[in-house]
Short mmCIF file of C-alpha atoms in Angstrom, two decimals:
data_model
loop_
_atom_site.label_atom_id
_atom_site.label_comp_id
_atom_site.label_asym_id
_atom_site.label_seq_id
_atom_site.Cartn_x
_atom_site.Cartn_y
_atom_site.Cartn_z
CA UNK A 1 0.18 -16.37 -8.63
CA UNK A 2 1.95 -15.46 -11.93
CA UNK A 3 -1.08 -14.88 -14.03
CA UNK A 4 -4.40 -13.54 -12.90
CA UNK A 5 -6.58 -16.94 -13.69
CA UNK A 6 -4.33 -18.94 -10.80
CA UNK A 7 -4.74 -15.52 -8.65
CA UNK A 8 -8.73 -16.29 -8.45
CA UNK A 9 -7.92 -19.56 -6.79
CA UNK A 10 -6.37 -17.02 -3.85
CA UNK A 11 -9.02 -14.12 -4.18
CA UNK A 12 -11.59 -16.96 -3.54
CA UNK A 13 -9.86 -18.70 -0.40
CA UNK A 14 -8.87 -14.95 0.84
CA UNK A 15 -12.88 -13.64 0.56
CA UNK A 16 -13.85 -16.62 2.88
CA UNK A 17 -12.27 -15.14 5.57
CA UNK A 18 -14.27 -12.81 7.57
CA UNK A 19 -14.33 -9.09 6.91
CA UNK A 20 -14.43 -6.38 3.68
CA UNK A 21 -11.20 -7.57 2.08
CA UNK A 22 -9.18 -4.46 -0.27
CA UNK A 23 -6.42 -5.13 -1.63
CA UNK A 24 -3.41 -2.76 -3.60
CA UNK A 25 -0.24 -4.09 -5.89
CA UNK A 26 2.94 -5.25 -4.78
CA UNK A 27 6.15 -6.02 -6.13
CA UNK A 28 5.29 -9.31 -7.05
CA UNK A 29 1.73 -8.69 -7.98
CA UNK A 30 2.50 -9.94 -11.40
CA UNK A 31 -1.16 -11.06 -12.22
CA UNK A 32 -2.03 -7.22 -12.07
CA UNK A 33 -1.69 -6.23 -15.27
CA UNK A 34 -4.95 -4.38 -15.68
CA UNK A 35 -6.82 -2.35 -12.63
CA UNK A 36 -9.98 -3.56 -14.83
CA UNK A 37 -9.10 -6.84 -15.13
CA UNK A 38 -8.43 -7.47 -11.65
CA UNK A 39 -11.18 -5.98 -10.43
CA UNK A 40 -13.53 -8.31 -12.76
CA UNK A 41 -11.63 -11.23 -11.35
CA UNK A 42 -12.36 -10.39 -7.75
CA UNK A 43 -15.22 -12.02 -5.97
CA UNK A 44 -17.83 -10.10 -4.50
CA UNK A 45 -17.31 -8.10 -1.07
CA UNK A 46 -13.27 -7.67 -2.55
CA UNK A 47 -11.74 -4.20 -3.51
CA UNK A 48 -9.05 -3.73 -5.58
CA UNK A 49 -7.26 0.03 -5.40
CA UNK A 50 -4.68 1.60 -7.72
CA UNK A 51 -4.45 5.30 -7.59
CA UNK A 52 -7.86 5.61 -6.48
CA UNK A 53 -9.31 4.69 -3.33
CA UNK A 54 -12.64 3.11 -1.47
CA UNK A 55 -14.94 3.81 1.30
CA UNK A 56 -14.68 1.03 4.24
CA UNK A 57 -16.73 1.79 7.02
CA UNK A 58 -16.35 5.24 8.32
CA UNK A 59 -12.77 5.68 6.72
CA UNK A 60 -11.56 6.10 2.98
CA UNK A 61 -8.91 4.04 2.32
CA UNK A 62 -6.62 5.10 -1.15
CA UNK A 63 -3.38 2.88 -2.05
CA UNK A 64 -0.88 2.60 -4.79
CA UNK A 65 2.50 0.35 -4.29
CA UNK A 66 5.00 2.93 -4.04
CA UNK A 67 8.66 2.14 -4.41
CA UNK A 68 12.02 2.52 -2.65
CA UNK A 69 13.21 5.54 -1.02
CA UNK A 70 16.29 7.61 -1.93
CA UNK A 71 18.87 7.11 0.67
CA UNK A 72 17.41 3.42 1.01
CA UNK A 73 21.02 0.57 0.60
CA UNK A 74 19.66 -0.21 -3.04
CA UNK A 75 18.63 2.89 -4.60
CA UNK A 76 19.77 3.41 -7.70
CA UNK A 77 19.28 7.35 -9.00
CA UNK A 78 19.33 6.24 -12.38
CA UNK A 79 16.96 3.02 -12.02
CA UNK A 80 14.46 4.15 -9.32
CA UNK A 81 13.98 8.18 -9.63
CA UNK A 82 11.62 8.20 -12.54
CA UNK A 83 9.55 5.18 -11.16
CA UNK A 84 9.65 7.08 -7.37
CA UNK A 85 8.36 10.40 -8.86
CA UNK A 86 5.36 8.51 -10.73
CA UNK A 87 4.58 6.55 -7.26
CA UNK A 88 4.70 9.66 -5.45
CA UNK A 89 2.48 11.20 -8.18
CA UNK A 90 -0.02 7.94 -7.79
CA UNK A 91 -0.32 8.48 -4.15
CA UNK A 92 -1.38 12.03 -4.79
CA UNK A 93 -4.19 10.84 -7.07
CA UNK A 94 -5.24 7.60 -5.04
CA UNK A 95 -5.64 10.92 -2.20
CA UNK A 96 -7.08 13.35 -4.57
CA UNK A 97 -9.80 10.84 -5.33
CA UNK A 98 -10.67 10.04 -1.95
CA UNK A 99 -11.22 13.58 -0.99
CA UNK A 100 -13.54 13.79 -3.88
CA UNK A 101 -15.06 10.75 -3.52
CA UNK A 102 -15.83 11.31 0.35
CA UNK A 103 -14.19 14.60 1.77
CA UNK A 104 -16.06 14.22 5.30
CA UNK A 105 -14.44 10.41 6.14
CA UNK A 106 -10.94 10.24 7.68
CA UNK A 107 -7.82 9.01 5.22
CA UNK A 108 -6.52 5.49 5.30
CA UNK A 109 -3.34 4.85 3.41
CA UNK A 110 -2.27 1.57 1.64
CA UNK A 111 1.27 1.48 0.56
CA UNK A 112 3.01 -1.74 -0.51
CA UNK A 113 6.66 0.12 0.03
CA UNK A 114 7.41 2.05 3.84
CA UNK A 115 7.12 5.61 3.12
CA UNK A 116 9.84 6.00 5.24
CA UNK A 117 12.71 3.50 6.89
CA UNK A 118 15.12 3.89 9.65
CA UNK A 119 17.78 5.07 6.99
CA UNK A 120 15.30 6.81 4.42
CA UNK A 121 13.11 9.12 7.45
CA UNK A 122 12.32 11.79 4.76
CA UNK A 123 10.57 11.05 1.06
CA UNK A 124 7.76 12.57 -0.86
CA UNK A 125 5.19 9.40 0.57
CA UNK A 126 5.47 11.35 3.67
CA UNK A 127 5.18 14.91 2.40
CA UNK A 128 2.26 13.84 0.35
CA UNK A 129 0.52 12.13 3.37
CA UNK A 130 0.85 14.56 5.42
CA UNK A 131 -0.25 17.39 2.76
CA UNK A 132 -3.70 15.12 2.58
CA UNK A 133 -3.70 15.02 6.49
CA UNK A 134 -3.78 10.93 5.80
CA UNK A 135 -4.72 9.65 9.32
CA UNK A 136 -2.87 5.80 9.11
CA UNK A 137 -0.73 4.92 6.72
CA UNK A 138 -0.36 0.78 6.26
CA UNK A 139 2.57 -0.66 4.53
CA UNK A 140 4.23 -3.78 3.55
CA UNK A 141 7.45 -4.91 1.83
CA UNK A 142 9.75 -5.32 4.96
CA UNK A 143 10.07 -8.82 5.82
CA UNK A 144 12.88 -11.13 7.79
CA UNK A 145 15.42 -9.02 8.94
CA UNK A 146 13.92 -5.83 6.71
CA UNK A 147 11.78 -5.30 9.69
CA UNK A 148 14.26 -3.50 11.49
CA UNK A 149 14.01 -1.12 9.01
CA UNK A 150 10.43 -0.44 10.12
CA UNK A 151 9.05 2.52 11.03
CA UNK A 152 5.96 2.20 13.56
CA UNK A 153 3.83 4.83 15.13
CA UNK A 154 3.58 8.87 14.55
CA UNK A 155 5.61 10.40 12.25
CA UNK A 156 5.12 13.82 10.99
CA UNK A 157 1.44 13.66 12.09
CA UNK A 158 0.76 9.81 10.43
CA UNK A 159 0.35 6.99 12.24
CA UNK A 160 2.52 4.72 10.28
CA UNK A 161 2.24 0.54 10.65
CA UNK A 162 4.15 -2.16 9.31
CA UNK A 163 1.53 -4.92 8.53
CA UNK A 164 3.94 -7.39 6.70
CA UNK A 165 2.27 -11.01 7.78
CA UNK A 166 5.41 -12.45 8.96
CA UNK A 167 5.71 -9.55 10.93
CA UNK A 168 3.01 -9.65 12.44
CA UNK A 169 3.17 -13.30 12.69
CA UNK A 170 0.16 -14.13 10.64
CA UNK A 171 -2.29 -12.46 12.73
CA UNK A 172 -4.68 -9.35 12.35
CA UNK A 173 -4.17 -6.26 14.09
CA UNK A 174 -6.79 -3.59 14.49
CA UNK A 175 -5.26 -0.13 13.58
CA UNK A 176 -7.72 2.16 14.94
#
């Protein structure tokens, strides 16, 4: 959707399928203008998280998008740094605010962007989830022949999973 009142039409046909739904921006989230507003748009049972983070089940689960990585084919030091180092910065607080908000429950991570590809292994996503001691890290982005770009399993103590739907041809996985 391109504005947030088509988006509802999706939030609603997305909350009938089973399970707590949360959800985090994208690159082509261009309804989500406003954290608030999205969050007022969503139907009950439906999380929106920017920054911040929310408690599902026994785990804490904090998201922002993230962006490319330097060293990635299309970085551009002059287009992406500033936007990187504010990501980077995001992810801190979306972790900050889940050890506040629950310091005893085990760290999810949401992250529209890999924090690391097969050509980008080192960034400050990583350094940051493994500073927070972030149990799973769940990303996106990567789709087509991107996913060879993917990084799955352990790396630097996070358990890292591409969960791009095309990847994962359309179907759930369970992560833990």
């Amino acid at each position: 959707a391109m504005n947030l009142e088509t988006a509802k039409f999706d939030f609603n046909w997305i909350n009938q399928l089973p399970g707590h739904k949360v959800l985090s921006p994208g690159n082509h989230d261009y309804y989500a203008t406003s954290k608030k507003k999205v969050r007022t748009a969503l139907p009950k049972g439906m999380d929106w998280i920017d920054a911040d983070s929310t408690v599902v089940g026994d785990y804490v689960v904090a998201a922002t998008r993230g962006w490319i990585l330097p060293g990635d084919a299309v970085w551009d030091e002059n287009r992406d740094r500033k936007i990187y180092e504010r990501q980077v910065g995001r992810l801190r607080l979306a972790l900050e605010h889940a050890k506040k908000t629950s310091p005893d429950k085990p760290l999810i991570a949401m992250l529209h962007y890999p924090p690391v590809t097969q050509y980008a292994r080192e960034s400050g996503f990583l350094d940051v989830l493994q500073e927070y001691a972030v149990e799973w890290c769940v990303y996106g982005h990567l789709h087509g022949n991107a996913h060879r770009l993917a990084v799955n399993g352990k790396t630097g103590g996070v358990n890292l999973q591409l969960v791009s739907c095309d990847y994962l041809k359309f179907r759930p996985i369970r992560i833990k």
